[in-house]
Amino acid sequence: MRPKNNHSLSLRIHRAVEAHVYRQVLRDVANRLRYGKAAPLSAMAIYPRPRDITRAYARGNGYPKLGRQQSGLVKPGDWDQQTKVLLNNTKLQSCHMRWVDGADWQETPIYKQMVEQIQQGLAPDECRSPQDVLARYVALDKIFDETRERGRLLDMDELPRYYYRRAHGATLVHVARDGTCLRSGGGAHRFAIAYILDLPEMPAQLGVIHPDAIKDGHLERLRTSRLKAPQA
Protein backbone atom coordinates (compact mmCIF):
# COMPACT_ATOMS: atom_id res chain seq x y z
CA MET A 1 0.00 0.00 0.00
CA ARG A 2 1.32 3.42 -0.93
CA PRO A 3 1.91 5.75 2.03
CA LYS A 4 -0.36 8.77 2.27
CA ASN A 5 1.02 12.05 1.04
CA ASN A 6 2.47 13.80 4.08
CA HIS A 7 1.35 17.22 2.90
CA SER A 8 -2.21 15.97 2.35
CA LEU A 9 -2.27 14.31 5.78
CA SER A 10 -0.90 17.44 7.42
CA LEU A 11 -3.56 19.55 5.67
CA ARG A 12 -6.33 17.22 6.84
CA ILE A 13 -5.07 17.38 10.43
CA HIS A 14 -4.91 21.18 10.24
CA ARG A 15 -8.46 21.35 8.90
CA ALA A 16 -9.69 18.97 11.58
CA VAL A 17 -8.22 21.16 14.33
CA GLU A 18 -9.51 24.34 12.68
CA ALA A 19 -13.03 22.90 12.34
CA HIS A 20 -13.08 21.62 15.94
CA VAL A 21 -13.91 18.14 14.61
CA TYR A 22 -13.43 16.53 18.03
CA ARG A 23 -16.25 18.73 19.38
CA GLN A 24 -18.38 18.06 16.33
CA VAL A 25 -18.05 14.30 16.77
CA LEU A 26 -19.27 14.60 20.36
CA ARG A 27 -22.10 16.84 19.13
CA ASP A 28 -23.07 14.24 16.53
CA VAL A 29 -23.24 11.51 19.17
CA ALA A 30 -25.42 13.66 21.42
CA ASN A 31 -27.70 14.60 18.52
CA ARG A 32 -28.11 10.97 17.46
CA LEU A 33 -29.03 9.96 21.00
CA ARG A 34 -31.63 12.72 21.18
CA TYR A 35 -33.10 12.74 17.66
CA GLY A 36 -32.26 9.31 16.24
CA LYS A 37 -32.28 9.06 12.44
CA ALA A 38 -33.60 12.62 12.19
CA ALA A 39 -30.50 14.01 13.92
CA PRO A 40 -28.64 16.94 12.41
CA LEU A 41 -24.96 16.13 11.92
CA SER A 42 -21.95 18.39 11.68
CA ALA A 43 -20.99 19.27 8.10
CA MET A 44 -24.00 17.42 6.71
CA ALA A 45 -25.34 18.41 3.31
CA ILE A 46 -28.69 20.12 2.90
CA TYR A 47 -30.30 21.22 -0.36
CA PRO A 48 -32.19 24.53 -0.14
CA ARG A 49 -33.47 26.45 -3.16
CA PRO A 50 -31.04 29.37 -3.64
CA ARG A 51 -33.70 31.97 -4.51
CA ASP A 52 -35.44 31.17 -1.20
CA ILE A 53 -32.36 32.43 0.68
CA THR A 54 -32.79 36.19 0.90
CA ARG A 55 -31.37 36.94 4.35
CA ALA A 56 -28.21 36.19 6.30
CA TYR A 57 -27.53 35.67 9.99
CA ALA A 58 -26.48 39.00 11.53
CA ARG A 59 -24.14 38.66 14.46
CA GLY A 60 -24.41 41.46 16.98
CA ASN A 61 -26.42 42.74 19.94
CA GLY A 62 -24.85 40.09 22.15
CA TYR A 63 -25.48 37.20 19.74
CA PRO A 64 -22.49 34.92 19.07
CA LYS A 65 -20.54 34.16 15.92
CA LEU A 66 -22.06 31.08 14.29
CA GLY A 67 -19.70 29.54 11.76
CA ARG A 68 -18.51 26.18 10.49
CA GLN A 69 -17.26 25.20 13.94
CA GLN A 70 -20.88 25.22 15.14
CA SER A 71 -22.11 23.06 12.24
CA GLY A 72 -24.86 20.72 13.42
CA LEU A 73 -25.47 22.62 16.65
CA VAL A 74 -29.11 22.58 17.76
CA LYS A 75 -29.64 26.03 19.29
CA PRO A 76 -32.91 27.31 20.80
CA GLY A 77 -33.61 30.98 21.43
CA ASP A 78 -34.04 33.99 19.18
CA TRP A 79 -30.70 33.89 17.34
CA ASP A 80 -32.58 33.06 14.12
CA GLN A 81 -34.41 36.39 14.31
CA GLN A 82 -31.13 38.32 13.98
CA THR A 83 -30.92 38.72 10.20
CA LYS A 84 -29.94 41.16 7.48
CA VAL A 85 -30.79 41.52 3.80
CA LEU A 86 -28.49 39.38 1.68
CA LEU A 87 -28.99 40.69 -1.84
CA ASN A 88 -26.76 43.76 -1.40
CA ASN A 89 -23.75 41.49 -0.81
CA THR A 90 -20.70 42.70 -2.77
CA LYS A 91 -19.80 39.28 -4.19
CA LEU A 92 -23.35 38.54 -5.30
CA GLN A 93 -23.69 41.98 -6.90
CA SER A 94 -20.36 41.56 -8.68
CA CYS A 95 -21.26 38.13 -10.02
CA HIS A 96 -24.58 39.51 -11.27
CA MET A 97 -22.74 42.32 -13.07
CA ARG A 98 -20.49 39.78 -14.77
CA TRP A 99 -22.83 36.89 -15.62
CA VAL A 100 -26.07 38.79 -16.21
CA ASP A 101 -25.03 42.28 -17.30
CA GLY A 102 -21.87 41.19 -19.15
CA ALA A 103 -19.43 43.46 -17.31
CA ASP A 104 -15.71 42.75 -17.23
CA TRP A 105 -14.46 41.51 -13.87
CA GLN A 106 -12.24 44.59 -13.61
CA GLU A 107 -15.41 46.71 -13.48
CA THR A 108 -16.90 44.88 -10.52
CA PRO A 109 -16.75 46.02 -6.88
CA ILE A 110 -15.24 42.73 -5.68
CA TYR A 111 -12.31 42.98 -8.11
CA LYS A 112 -11.62 46.59 -7.11
CA GLN A 113 -11.95 45.70 -3.41
CA MET A 114 -9.47 42.84 -3.67
CA VAL A 115 -6.95 44.93 -5.62
CA GLU A 116 -7.16 47.62 -2.93
CA GLN A 117 -6.52 44.99 -0.26
CA ILE A 118 -3.47 43.71 -2.17
CA GLN A 119 -2.12 47.28 -2.37
CA GLN A 120 -2.47 47.41 1.43
CA GLY A 121 -0.23 44.36 1.74
CA LEU A 122 -2.99 41.78 2.20
CA ALA A 123 -3.59 38.57 0.25
CA PRO A 124 -7.38 38.14 -0.10
CA ASP A 125 -8.29 34.58 -1.10
CA GLU A 126 -4.51 33.99 -1.46
CA CYS A 127 -4.32 36.50 -4.32
CA ARG A 128 -1.15 38.61 -4.31
CA SER A 129 -1.53 40.58 -7.54
CA PRO A 130 -4.29 41.90 -9.80
CA GLN A 131 -3.38 39.08 -12.19
CA ASP A 132 -4.10 36.55 -9.45
CA VAL A 133 -7.50 38.14 -8.84
CA LEU A 134 -8.41 38.06 -12.52
CA ALA A 135 -7.25 34.43 -12.86
CA ARG A 136 -9.41 33.48 -9.88
CA TYR A 137 -12.51 35.01 -11.42
CA VAL A 138 -11.84 33.66 -14.90
CA ALA A 139 -11.79 30.22 -13.26
CA LEU A 140 -15.19 31.04 -11.74
CA ASP A 141 -16.47 31.84 -15.25
CA LYS A 142 -15.68 28.24 -16.21
CA ILE A 143 -17.46 26.85 -13.13
CA PHE A 144 -20.48 29.02 -13.92
CA ASP A 145 -20.62 27.75 -17.50
CA GLU A 146 -20.18 24.11 -16.43
CA THR A 147 -22.91 24.46 -13.79
CA ARG A 148 -25.32 26.02 -16.29
CA GLU A 149 -24.67 23.14 -18.69
CA ARG A 150 -25.04 20.49 -15.96
CA GLY A 151 -28.09 22.06 -14.33
CA ARG A 152 -26.82 21.66 -10.78
CA LEU A 153 -23.88 22.45 -8.53
CA LEU A 154 -21.61 19.56 -7.64
CA ASP A 155 -21.56 18.32 -4.06
CA MET A 156 -18.31 18.61 -2.16
CA ASP A 157 -17.81 14.83 -2.33
CA GLU A 158 -17.82 15.16 -6.13
CA LEU A 159 -14.84 17.52 -5.94
CA PRO A 160 -11.89 15.33 -4.87
CA ARG A 161 -9.40 18.18 -4.71
CA TYR A 162 -11.51 20.10 -2.22
CA TYR A 163 -13.38 17.36 -0.39
CA TYR A 164 -12.64 17.14 3.32
CA ARG A 165 -15.52 15.91 5.47
CA ARG A 166 -19.13 15.51 4.37
CA ALA A 167 -20.23 18.90 2.99
CA HIS A 168 -17.51 20.90 4.76
CA GLY A 169 -16.57 23.88 2.60
CA ALA A 170 -19.91 24.24 0.84
CA THR A 171 -22.04 27.36 1.29
CA LEU A 172 -22.81 27.59 5.01
CA VAL A 173 -26.53 27.83 5.81
CA HIS A 174 -28.28 28.09 9.17
CA VAL A 175 -31.88 26.88 9.53
CA ALA A 176 -34.37 29.04 11.43
CA ARG A 177 -37.34 27.77 13.41
CA ASP A 178 -39.74 28.01 10.45
CA GLY A 179 -37.33 26.30 8.03
CA THR A 180 -36.03 29.56 6.57
CA CYS A 181 -32.42 29.19 5.43
CA LEU A 182 -30.00 31.95 6.43
CA ARG A 183 -26.66 32.47 4.70
CA SER A 184 -23.52 32.68 6.77
CA GLY A 185 -19.82 33.03 5.96
CA GLY A 186 -18.21 30.83 3.33
CA GLY A 187 -19.19 29.59 -0.12
CA ALA A 188 -20.35 32.99 -1.38
CA HIS A 189 -19.42 32.36 -5.01
CA ARG A 190 -21.06 28.94 -5.12
CA PHE A 191 -24.18 30.60 -3.77
CA ALA A 192 -23.96 33.38 -6.37
CA ILE A 193 -23.71 30.83 -9.19
CA ALA A 194 -26.72 28.86 -7.93
CA TYR A 195 -28.75 32.02 -7.25
CA ILE A 196 -28.10 33.65 -10.62
CA LEU A 197 -28.85 30.42 -12.50
CA ASP A 198 -32.02 30.02 -10.39
CA LEU A 199 -31.23 26.36 -9.71
CA PRO A 200 -34.00 24.37 -8.01
CA GLU A 201 -31.57 23.44 -5.22
CA MET A 202 -27.94 23.77 -4.19
CA PRO A 203 -25.72 21.67 -1.91
CA ALA A 204 -24.98 23.56 1.29
CA GLN A 205 -23.30 22.80 4.60
CA LEU A 206 -25.68 22.75 7.56
CA GLY A 207 -24.75 25.39 10.09
CA VAL A 208 -26.80 25.91 13.26
CA ILE A 209 -30.40 24.74 13.38
CA HIS A 210 -33.30 25.75 15.62
CA PRO A 211 -34.96 22.79 17.41
CA ASP A 212 -38.38 23.80 16.07
CA ALA A 213 -37.10 23.21 12.53
CA ILE A 214 -36.32 19.60 13.42
CA LYS A 215 -39.63 19.08 15.23
CA ASP A 216 -41.63 20.43 12.28
CA GLY A 217 -39.81 18.33 9.68
CA HIS A 218 -37.86 21.08 7.93
CA LEU A 219 -34.51 19.33 8.27
CA GLU A 220 -35.95 16.14 6.80
CA ARG A 221 -37.17 18.16 3.82
CA LEU A 222 -33.85 19.92 3.31
CA ARG A 223 -31.55 16.94 3.65
CA THR A 224 -32.72 15.17 0.47
CA SER A 225 -31.51 16.16 -3.01
CA ARG A 226 -33.96 15.89 -5.88
CA LEU A 227 -31.25 16.37 -8.52
CA LYS A 228 -28.33 14.25 -7.41
CA ALA A 229 -28.59 10.67 -8.63
CA PRO A 230 -28.79 8.19 -5.72
CA GLN A 231 -25.70 6.06 -5.26
CA ALA A 232 -25.99 2.39 -6.17
Coordinates of C-alpha atoms in Angstrom, one line a residue:
M1 CA 0.0 0.0 0.0
R2 CA 1.3 3.4 -0.9
P3 CA 1.9 5.7 2.0
K4 CA -0.4 8.8 2.3
N5 CA 1.0 12.1 1.0
N6 CA 2.5 13.8 4.1
H7 CA 1.3 17.2 2.9
S8 CA -2.2 16.0 2.3
L9 CA -2.3 14.3 5.8
S10 CA -0.9 17.4 7.4
L11 CA -3.6 19.5 5.7
R12 CA -6.3 17.2 6.8
I13 CA -5.1 17.4 10.4
H14 CA -4.9 21.2 10.2
R15 CA -8.5 21.4 8.9
A16 CA -9.7 19.0 11.6
V17 CA -8.2 21.2 14.3
E18 CA -9.5 24.3 12.7
A19 CA -13.0 22.9 12.3
H20 CA -13.1 21.6 15.9
V21 CA -13.9 18.1 14.6
Y22 CA -13.4 16.5 18.0
R23 CA -16.3 18.7 19.4
Q24 CA -18.4 18.1 16.3
V25 CA -18.1 14.3 16.8
L26 CA -19.3 14.6 20.4
R27 CA -22.1 16.8 19.1
D28 CA -23.1 14.2 16.5
V29 CA -23.2 11.5 19.2
A30 CA -25.4 13.7 21.4
N31 CA -27.7 14.6 18.5
R32 CA -28.1 11.0 17.5
L33 CA -29.0 10.0 21.0
R34 CA -31.6 12.7 21.2
Y35 CA -33.1 12.7 17.7
G36 CA -32.3 9.3 16.2
K37 CA -32.3 9.1 12.4
A38 CA -33.6 12.6 12.2
A39 CA -30.5 14.0 13.9
P40 CA -28.6 16.9 12.4
L41 CA -25.0 16.1 11.9
S42 CA -21.9 18.4 11.7
A43 CA -21.0 19.3 8.1
M44 CA -24.0 17.4 6.7
A45 CA -25.3 18.4 3.3
I46 CA -28.7 20.1 2.9
Y47 CA -30.3 21.2 -0.4
P48 CA -32.2 24.5 -0.1
R49 CA -33.5 26.5 -3.2
P50 CA -31.0 29.4 -3.6
R51 CA -33.7 32.0 -4.5
D52 CA -35.4 31.2 -1.2
I53 CA -32.4 32.4 0.7
T54 CA -32.8 36.2 0.9
R55 CA -31.4 36.9 4.4
A56 CA -28.2 36.2 6.3
Y57 CA -27.5 35.7 10.0
A58 CA -26.5 39.0 11.5
R59 CA -24.1 38.7 14.5
G60 CA -24.4 41.5 17.0
N61 CA -26.4 42.7 19.9
G62 CA -24.9 40.1 22.2
Y63 CA -25.5 37.2 19.7
P64 CA -22.5 34.9 19.1
K65 CA -20.5 34.2 15.9
L66 CA -22.1 31.1 14.3
G67 CA -19.7 29.5 11.8
R68 CA -18.5 26.2 10.5
Q69 CA -17.3 25.2 13.9
Q70 CA -20.9 25.2 15.1
S71 CA -22.1 23.1 12.2
G72 CA -24.9 20.7 13.4
L73 CA -25.5 22.6 16.7
V74 CA -29.1 22.6 17.8
K75 CA -29.6 26.0 19.3
P76 CA -32.9 27.3 20.8
G77 CA -33.6 31.0 21.4
D78 CA -34.0 34.0 19.2
W79 CA -30.7 33.9 17.3
D80 CA -32.6 33.1 14.1
Q81 CA -34.4 36.4 14.3
Q82 CA -31.1 38.3 14.0
T83 CA -30.9 38.7 10.2
K84 CA -29.9 41.2 7.5
V85 CA -30.8 41.5 3.8
L86 CA -28.5 39.4 1.7
L87 CA -29.0 40.7 -1.8
N88 CA -26.8 43.8 -1.4
N89 CA -23.7 41.5 -0.8
T90 CA -20.7 42.7 -2.8
K91 CA -19.8 39.3 -4.2
L92 CA -23.3 38.5 -5.3
Q93 CA -23.7 42.0 -6.9
S94 CA -20.4 41.6 -8.7
C95 CA -21.3 38.1 -10.0
H96 CA -24.6 39.5 -11.3
M97 CA -22.7 42.3 -13.1
R98 CA -20.5 39.8 -14.8
W99 CA -22.8 36.9 -15.6
V100 CA -26.1 38.8 -16.2
D101 CA -25.0 42.3 -17.3
G102 CA -21.9 41.2 -19.2
A103 CA -19.4 43.5 -17.3
D104 CA -15.7 42.8 -17.2
W105 CA -14.5 41.5 -13.9
Q106 CA -12.2 44.6 -13.6
E107 CA -15.4 46.7 -13.5
T108 CA -16.9 44.9 -10.5
P109 CA -16.8 46.0 -6.9
I110 CA -15.2 42.7 -5.7
Y111 CA -12.3 43.0 -8.1
K112 CA -11.6 46.6 -7.1
Q113 CA -12.0 45.7 -3.4
M114 CA -9.5 42.8 -3.7
V115 CA -6.9 44.9 -5.6
E116 CA -7.2 47.6 -2.9
Q117 CA -6.5 45.0 -0.3
I118 CA -3.5 43.7 -2.2
Q119 CA -2.1 47.3 -2.4
Q120 CA -2.5 47.4 1.4
G121 CA -0.2 44.4 1.7
L122 CA -3.0 41.8 2.2
A123 CA -3.6 38.6 0.2
P124 CA -7.4 38.1 -0.1
D125 CA -8.3 34.6 -1.1
E126 CA -4.5 34.0 -1.5
C127 CA -4.3 36.5 -4.3
R128 CA -1.1 38.6 -4.3
S129 CA -1.5 40.6 -7.5
P130 CA -4.3 41.9 -9.8
Q131 CA -3.4 39.1 -12.2
D132 CA -4.1 36.5 -9.4
V133 CA -7.5 38.1 -8.8
L134 CA -8.4 38.1 -12.5
A135 CA -7.3 34.4 -12.9
R136 CA -9.4 33.5 -9.9
Y137 CA -12.5 35.0 -11.4
V138 CA -11.8 33.7 -14.9
A139 CA -11.8 30.2 -13.3
L140 CA -15.2 31.0 -11.7
D141 CA -16.5 31.8 -15.2
K142 CA -15.7 28.2 -16.2
I143 CA -17.5 26.9 -13.1
F144 CA -20.5 29.0 -13.9
D145 CA -20.6 27.7 -17.5
E146 CA -20.2 24.1 -16.4
T147 CA -22.9 24.5 -13.8
R148 CA -25.3 26.0 -16.3
E149 CA -24.7 23.1 -18.7
R150 CA -25.0 20.5 -16.0
G151 CA -28.1 22.1 -14.3
R152 CA -26.8 21.7 -10.8
L153 CA -23.9 22.4 -8.5
L154 CA -21.6 19.6 -7.6
D155 CA -21.6 18.3 -4.1
M156 CA -18.3 18.6 -2.2
D157 CA -17.8 14.8 -2.3
E158 CA -17.8 15.2 -6.1
L159 CA -14.8 17.5 -5.9
P160 CA -11.9 15.3 -4.9
R161 CA -9.4 18.2 -4.7
Y162 CA -11.5 20.1 -2.2
Y163 CA -13.4 17.4 -0.4
Y164 CA -12.6 17.1 3.3
R165 CA -15.5 15.9 5.5
R166 CA -19.1 15.5 4.4
A167 CA -20.2 18.9 3.0
H168 CA -17.5 20.9 4.8
G169 CA -16.6 23.9 2.6
A170 CA -19.9 24.2 0.8
T171 CA -22.0 27.4 1.3
L172 CA -22.8 27.6 5.0
V173 CA -26.5 27.8 5.8
H174 CA -28.3 28.1 9.2
V175 CA -31.9 26.9 9.5
A176 CA -34.4 29.0 11.4
R177 CA -37.3 27.8 13.4
D178 CA -39.7 28.0 10.4
G179 CA -37.3 26.3 8.0
T180 CA -36.0 29.6 6.6
C181 CA -32.4 29.2 5.4
L182 CA -30.0 31.9 6.4
R183 CA -26.7 32.5 4.7
S184 CA -23.5 32.7 6.8
G185 CA -19.8 33.0 6.0
G186 CA -18.2 30.8 3.3
G187 CA -19.2 29.6 -0.1
A188 CA -20.3 33.0 -1.4
H189 CA -19.4 32.4 -5.0
R190 CA -21.1 28.9 -5.1
F191 CA -24.2 30.6 -3.8
A192 CA -24.0 33.4 -6.4
I193 CA -23.7 30.8 -9.2
A194 CA -26.7 28.9 -7.9
Y195 CA -28.8 32.0 -7.2
I196 CA -28.1 33.6 -10.6
L197 CA -28.9 30.4 -12.5
D198 CA -32.0 30.0 -10.4
L199 CA -31.2 26.4 -9.7
P200 CA -34.0 24.4 -8.0
E201 CA -31.6 23.4 -5.2
M202 CA -27.9 23.8 -4.2
P203 CA -25.7 21.7 -1.9
A204 CA -25.0 23.6 1.3
Q205 CA -23.3 22.8 4.6
L206 CA -25.7 22.8 7.6
G207 CA -24.7 25.4 10.1
V208 CA -26.8 25.9 13.3
I209 CA -30.4 24.7 13.4
H210 CA -33.3 25.8 15.6
P211 CA -35.0 22.8 17.4
D212 CA -38.4 23.8 16.1
A213 CA -37.1 23.2 12.5
I214 CA -36.3 19.6 13.4
K215 CA -39.6 19.1 15.2
D216 CA -41.6 20.4 12.3
G217 CA -39.8 18.3 9.7
H218 CA -37.9 21.1 7.9
L219 CA -34.5 19.3 8.3
E220 CA -36.0 16.1 6.8
R221 CA -37.2 18.2 3.8
L222 CA -33.9 19.9 3.3
R223 CA -31.6 16.9 3.6
T224 CA -32.7 15.2 0.5
S225 CA -31.5 16.2 -3.0
R226 CA -34.0 15.9 -5.9
L227 CA -31.2 16.4 -8.5
K228 CA -28.3 14.3 -7.4
A229 CA -28.6 10.7 -8.6
P230 CA -28.8 8.2 -5.7
Q231 CA -25.7 6.1 -5.3
A232 CA -26.0 2.4 -6.2

